[in-house]
Amino acid sequence: MAKAEYTVLGTDMPRKGGVERVVGKGVYGIDLNLPDALSGGVLRSEHAHAKIVGIDTSEAKAIPGVRAVVTAADAPDVRYGRSYIDRYILAKDKVRYMGDPVAAVAADSQALVKEALKKIKVTYEPLPVVVDPEETMLESAPTLHEDMPLPKNLPEGVQVKNVCGYTGVNIGDAEAGMAEADVVVDEVYETKMIHPQYLEPRIAAARPEEDGRITVWANAQAPFPVRTEVASLTGLPLNSVRVISTGIGGGFGGKGSGVTSSAGLEPICALLALTAKQPVMIVMDKAEETISTTIRSGCKIWIKTGAKKDGTLVARQGKVVYDAGGYSGFGNQAGGRCTQMVGGWYRLPNIHMDGFTVYTNKQVCGPVRGPGGPQATFAMESHMDSIAAELGMDPIEFRLKNVPEKGDSIVGVPKLRDSSLAETLNLAKEKIGWGKIQLEKNQGIGFATGAWIEGSGPGGGAVVKMNEDGSATVHIGKVDYGTAAPFGIPMIVAEVLGIPTDDVTVLNVDTDASPWDAGTVGSRSMLVSGNAVKLAAEDARDQILRMAAGQLEASPEDLEIVDRQIQVKGAPSRSVSLASVCNAGHNEIGDVIGRGYFDSKASQAHERETGSSQPFTTHAAMVEVDTDTGNVKVLKYVAVHDVGFVVHPKAVEGQIEGAAAMSLGQALCEQVVHDSDGRTLNPTFVDYLMPTINMLPRIEAVTVSGYPGAGPYGTKGAGEIGSVPPMACIANAIYNATGVRVRRLPLSPENVLRALREAGK
Amino acid sequence: MDYFEPKTVDEALSLLDQHGEQAEVIAGGTDVMVDIKYSDEPGCLVNIKRIPDLNAIRESNGGVHIGPLATIHELEESELVRKRLPLLWSAAHQFASLQIRNTATIGGNICRASPSGETLAPLLVLEAEAEVTFSDGARTEPFSAFFKGPGETSLGSKGLLTGINVPYPADGSHAVYLKHAVRGPMDIAMVGVAVMATANADKSALDDVRIGLGAVAPTPVRAPKTEALVSGKALDAALVKEAGASAASESSPITDQRSSGEYRGWIVDALTRRGLEQCWQALTGKEVA
């Protein structure tokens, strides 16, 4: 579909609320100012693993101005979780990582909160700590959750402990396949924990209402799951809880509370407000976030692949050990996705993978941008280069030899409707200048492909309400995350209704009014809310045209809306204004309310039938390695993506650049460092190194077209996939520059120089 | 926590006398404010930022006098520093972000006495002197005596750094400051190496080679054995290699969350070699062969 077919779609309209964000207006959660709100704060465990023998809050409660001190004893005996229901609102009986919330305080000032938190006396009985995900599986390791069973799907005969998720991939016969290989490459890769480090801190605010309900404000990505969690953990009926989304200053999955069952911040705040009978607001400190909220897990990946001499892949075997942290969180989902993606997205007839997600005494796994994908791809795409090198093949030619085509199946996708992988590879090769650019000493070029399989997930609805001036008010369940809500949604409504985007207001999510939604996660905003809003806007348009038809003495099918005018197709002089029809509607049906929904089950069934079109990508990087210090400078970076139909080119470019930059951070410098006691050694931005602009190259984002996806007008999710290839891409470029393969992240100067010295270079 | 804003050095010193160990001196606040947030508050804060005339940068007795309240950005902007103390200028230029350089003071960088402080190794190599003042009087001392350990200086809890006197380097000398950090200037140095040298008359050998090492010992240090090894000699590849290894052996780096001690040693080696090569080339017009 060429964009010329559309009036609004495909243009670069300015972001709604963009200027306000740039000039520092109070648009974020942290700017919320509730009258008479108390300050809230959380006491966090100083032990990574310990029994709680007793908690004495009497001294803290006695401080004048302290309005509430709560522990697990003040909440219903209910746990939360996603795959495993393994966590209390505040730690009860045991703490399982340093940062685990133990008690909370609400007081008249932040200073009083700090003082009261110090006065809470917790008696701990320290237990042995396990931070290593392999060690935790051994019989000798301490047990983290006494009452959590091993996963039901664990293969027979596997002797493990502290495992809270298992994913197996079994395609063909990997052992037999491996026996037929001419070349077998067997490697081990390792990635480290990173924190998503959105710049706006997490907040929660709660206000008990006079009618017995409670209103909660959160800069969370998933207001409805937050509502569920608040209701269940405070013992309120669901309809007594109202969650309102505030503006969000970045989240990257880290603010996916409710979805991830992570830090429990909103329920804790609600419990404080209910106890104090006053509004309470908690603003998290950045260092507190780094040690306590959800993270992208580190993992260890064993990968072994067999290939024929001509480069044809024949079999893969592997294992993933994925660190969930102190609670299951999103570990099983992320670890499972990671395991599948180590299986790859190439033609590969025989695959066997075992993926274990394990408890350790560390921060809890969340759904950080492409959960599991960047880690899997670091291993899988580095490994592809290792195989190419073993075969003596060009890395691009080797990949092209194995790309899937129309009708093929890949892990997680039974049938492909088309495949853009080859086109992205060829374009990345051309754009980076592979084989053409003259490389100097210690310079190299690397490639890595990526996929982000659009699989199953919940549906969602949308409502388009017409106002009497012809403008539209839109309800969706996805929050304004800087993507669909300010760009795609108003553009679709404007396109369908023939009105300017300025006439479309997308409402903030309020669980009392908005359609239910599973959360602004998984690159699914356009797929779910975009499809729903398209149908809702079409429903509204059809109602309007039916009302206008009588006035214009034409049938509704012969009418169209152009520039706020309803006109007869081919005879634009026969027209009436959209406003007058909407206004007249007051006398008939009140107002025009269009409704639409994305039926996820039906969509999946359709895709199984016709095959699905998946987003694929290839990134290419040119680097220079300082072989004296191990420093890697990225000189050039190209990210070629198939994201289906592009609704807003600049927004897509921004998504790709942001996602690539985020993973370049993990590639080059980012990691959360722990000591053997489970203490985070680099909680602040002084020591937690995010990449600064002087480290990052210009990222050239390129999109290919012609592979429409399941989203409205053929879009595909664009938010996460850009974070999938960069780590492998840089590792491959380092290999090309130096001949040395670095299998452990980050590709920091020290790790690179160590690898170079070990290789005798 | 009490807060004081003395208007004179005397007033500040009497506050320090009165409050002793309880008092924390603050100027730019780029370190102190972070400490207050993440560790226990000091008994009181003595903000010396309002004391007038402590931020001068001027020529004085064959060198440059720098007031301790001069910001890093003021050093970077000073023509005098740029022309006459290019080594110090280079360290100031590689000092964090512009926002930090606008706020942080050279006195704060020095008195913090962090081994990784950006200006410290250059001051050692420039053989600068500290003007230290106590309530019973002032004295000057070389920075080699001033730094006692991480966070410890000869000021103790009752002295103030009131001036920094930097003699002009010898005519025709060349110096480089090489910083190694993951994010370059936007990061705390894992290793900083300052190298300064002159050439002999016929440019056949280096004279008066000085090497300062930052972040690889409890205080910033000179590398005297390495300096002696290369002074008076023509540089060749073998000597450069030997000098790198020698400087590494003169350092005693620790392992922390930023890097291992072993790696820091490798970097001292690499940056010393690089610094010597750059000086040799600038002074003789020849590459190290």
GROMACS .gro file of C-alpha atoms in nm, chain A residues 215-373:
model
  159
  215THR     CA    1  -0.847   0.619   4.326
  216VAL     CA    2  -0.495   0.524   4.226
  217TRP     CA    3  -0.269   0.724   3.994
  218ALA     CA    4   0.020   0.542   3.836
  219ASN     CA    5   0.275   0.600   3.562
  220ALA     CA    6   0.232   0.232   3.484
  221GLN     CA    7   0.207   0.078   3.139
  222ALA     CA    8  -0.085  -0.143   3.236
  223PRO     CA    9  -0.358   0.036   3.437
  224PHE     CA   10  -0.606  -0.255   3.426
  225PRO     CA   11  -0.371  -0.520   3.564
  226VAL     CA   12  -0.272  -0.262   3.827
  227ARG     CA   13  -0.640  -0.234   3.921
  228THR     CA   14  -0.663  -0.613   3.957
  229GLU     CA   15  -0.351  -0.623   4.172
  230VAL     CA   16  -0.458  -0.333   4.396
  231ALA     CA   17  -0.802  -0.487   4.452
  232SER     CA   18  -0.674  -0.832   4.530
  233LEU     CA   19  -0.386  -0.727   4.756
  234THR     CA   20  -0.586  -0.474   4.960
  235GLY     CA   21  -0.903  -0.687   4.975
  236LEU     CA   22  -1.123  -0.431   4.800
  237PRO     CA   23  -1.381  -0.540   4.541
  238LEU     CA   24  -1.256  -0.471   4.188
  239ASN     CA   25  -1.522  -0.208   4.126
  240SER     CA   26  -1.406  -0.012   4.427
  241VAL     CA   27  -1.072   0.055   4.262
  242ARG     CA   28  -1.021   0.320   3.998
  243VAL     CA   29  -0.681   0.353   3.831
  244ILE     CA   30  -0.592   0.665   3.635
  245SER     CA   31  -0.287   0.672   3.414
  246THR     CA   32  -0.056   0.971   3.449
  247GLY     CA   33   0.187   1.080   3.180
  248ILE     CA   34   0.479   0.842   3.141
  249GLY     CA   35   0.839   0.946   3.093
  250GLY     CA   36   0.966   0.621   2.948
  251GLY     CA   37   0.916   0.270   3.077
  252PHE     CA   38   1.065   0.018   2.831
  253GLY     CA   39   0.868  -0.253   3.008
  254GLY     CA   40   1.007  -0.151   3.346
  255LYS     CA   41   0.682   0.024   3.428
  256GLY     CA   42   0.479  -0.280   3.328
  257SER     CA   43   0.356  -0.324   3.682
  258GLY     CA   44   0.058  -0.551   3.711
  259VAL     CA   45   0.167  -0.729   3.396
  260THR     CA   46   0.494  -0.827   3.552
  261SER     CA   47   0.384  -0.854   3.911
  262SER     CA   48   0.695  -0.666   3.995
  263ALA     CA   49   0.753  -0.409   4.262
  264GLY     CA   50   0.397  -0.388   4.395
  265LEU     CA   51   0.430  -0.012   4.426
  266GLU     CA   52   0.065   0.075   4.355
  267PRO     CA   53  -0.084  -0.179   4.600
  268ILE     CA   54   0.161  -0.067   4.870
  269CYS     CA   55   0.061   0.295   4.814
  270ALA     CA   56  -0.309   0.200   4.827
  271LEU     CA   57  -0.256   0.007   5.151
  272LEU     CA   58  -0.088   0.312   5.305
  273ALA     CA   59  -0.371   0.543   5.192
  274LEU     CA   60  -0.638   0.309   5.326
  275THR     CA   61  -0.456   0.282   5.658
  276ALA     CA   62  -0.385   0.655   5.692
  277LYS     CA   63  -0.731   0.743   5.551
  278GLN     CA   64  -0.554   1.016   5.356
  279PRO     CA   65  -0.405   1.050   5.009
  280VAL     CA   66  -0.049   0.919   4.979
  281MET     CA   67   0.208   0.962   4.704
  282ILE     CA   68   0.528   0.763   4.661
  283VAL     CA   69   0.807   0.878   4.430
  284MET     CA   70   1.085   0.626   4.390
  285ASP     CA   71   1.446   0.724   4.412
  286LYS     CA   72   1.660   0.629   4.112
  287ALA     CA   73   1.900   0.415   4.312
  288GLU     CA   74   1.606   0.252   4.490
  289GLU     CA   75   1.464   0.165   4.149
  290THR     CA   76   1.788   0.010   4.030
  291ILE     CA   77   1.803  -0.228   4.325
  292SER     CA   78   1.436  -0.308   4.358
  293THR     CA   79   1.228  -0.283   4.041
  294THR     CA   80   1.214  -0.515   3.744
  295ILE     CA   81   1.507  -0.564   3.512
  296ARG     CA   82   1.623  -0.740   3.195
  297SER     CA   83   1.773  -1.063   3.323
  298GLY     CA   84   2.113  -1.197   3.261
  299CYS     CA   85   2.130  -1.544   3.112
  300LYS     CA   86   2.366  -1.815   3.004
  301ILE     CA   87   2.315  -1.978   2.667
  302TRP     CA   88   2.465  -2.300   2.534
  303ILE     CA   89   2.425  -2.327   2.157
  304LYS     CA   90   2.545  -2.600   1.923
  305THR     CA   91   2.465  -2.608   1.553
  306GLY     CA   92   2.539  -2.847   1.272
  307ALA     CA   93   2.568  -2.738   0.908
  308LYS     CA   94   2.647  -2.892   0.573
  309LYS     CA   95   2.959  -2.786   0.382
  310ASP     CA   96   2.747  -2.571   0.152
  311GLY     CA   97   2.616  -2.378   0.452
  312THR     CA   98   2.278  -2.546   0.490
  313LEU     CA   99   2.178  -2.561   0.856
  314VAL     CA  100   2.075  -2.910   0.966
  315ALA     CA  101   2.038  -2.915   1.344
  316ARG     CA  102   2.060  -2.712   1.662
  317GLN     CA  103   2.077  -2.811   2.026
  318GLY     CA  104   2.094  -2.577   2.316
  319LYS     CA  105   2.014  -2.478   2.666
  320VAL     CA  106   1.919  -2.152   2.832
  321VAL     CA  107   1.943  -2.071   3.202
  322TYR     CA  108   1.744  -1.755   3.261
  323ASP     CA  109   1.757  -1.563   3.586
  324ALA     CA  110   1.412  -1.470   3.723
  325GLY     CA  111   1.549  -1.325   4.046
  326GLY     CA  112   1.386  -1.352   4.388
  327TYR     CA  113   1.035  -1.406   4.248
  328SER     CA  114   0.905  -1.550   3.925
  329GLY     CA  115   0.793  -1.209   3.789
  330PHE     CA  116   0.800  -1.217   3.411
  331GLY     CA  117   1.081  -1.473   3.415
  332ASN     CA  118   0.902  -1.767   3.262
  333GLN     CA  119   0.761  -1.557   2.977
  334ALA     CA  120   1.093  -1.385   2.902
  335GLY     CA  121   1.301  -1.698   2.954
  336GLY     CA  122   1.063  -1.896   2.734
  337ARG     CA  123   1.081  -1.640   2.456
  338CYS     CA  124   1.458  -1.634   2.490
  339THR     CA  125   1.475  -2.013   2.455
  340GLN     CA  126   1.258  -2.009   2.143
  341MET     CA  127   1.463  -1.733   1.987
  342VAL     CA  128   1.791  -1.919   2.044
  343GLY     CA  129   1.624  -2.172   1.815
  344GLY     CA  130   1.636  -1.893   1.560
  345TRP     CA  131   1.432  -1.770   1.264
  346TYR     CA  132   1.615  -1.947   0.987
  347ARG     CA  133   1.519  -2.263   0.803
  348LEU     CA  134   1.626  -2.529   1.049
  349PRO     CA  135   1.460  -2.870   1.034
  350ASN     CA  136   1.585  -3.013   1.366
  351ILE     CA  137   1.593  -2.818   1.690
  352HIS     CA  138   1.606  -2.920   2.052
  353MET     CA  139   1.622  -2.653   2.324
  354ASP     CA  140   1.583  -2.670   2.700
  355GLY     CA  141   1.510  -2.342   2.873
  356PHE     CA  142   1.514  -2.314   3.251
  357THR     CA  143   1.402  -2.004   3.436
  358VAL     CA  144   1.542  -2.001   3.786
  359TYR     CA  145   1.505  -1.822   4.117
  360THR     CA  146   1.811  -1.641   4.255
  361ASN     CA  147   1.852  -1.379   4.528
  362LYS     CA  148   1.847  -1.085   4.287
  363GLN     CA  149   1.612  -0.823   4.137
  364VAL     CA  150   1.305  -0.965   3.963
  365CYS     CA  151   1.279  -1.014   3.588
  366GLY     CA  152   1.041  -0.783   3.401
  367PRO     CA  153   0.932  -0.754   3.037
  368VAL     CA  154   1.208  -0.514   2.933
  369ARG     CA  155   1.193  -0.419   2.563
  370GLY     CA  156   1.177  -0.744   2.371
  371PRO     CA  157   1.190  -0.966   2.680
  372GLY     CA  158   1.444  -1.243   2.622
  373GLY     CA  159   1.509  -1.143   2.261
   0.00000   0.00000   0.00000
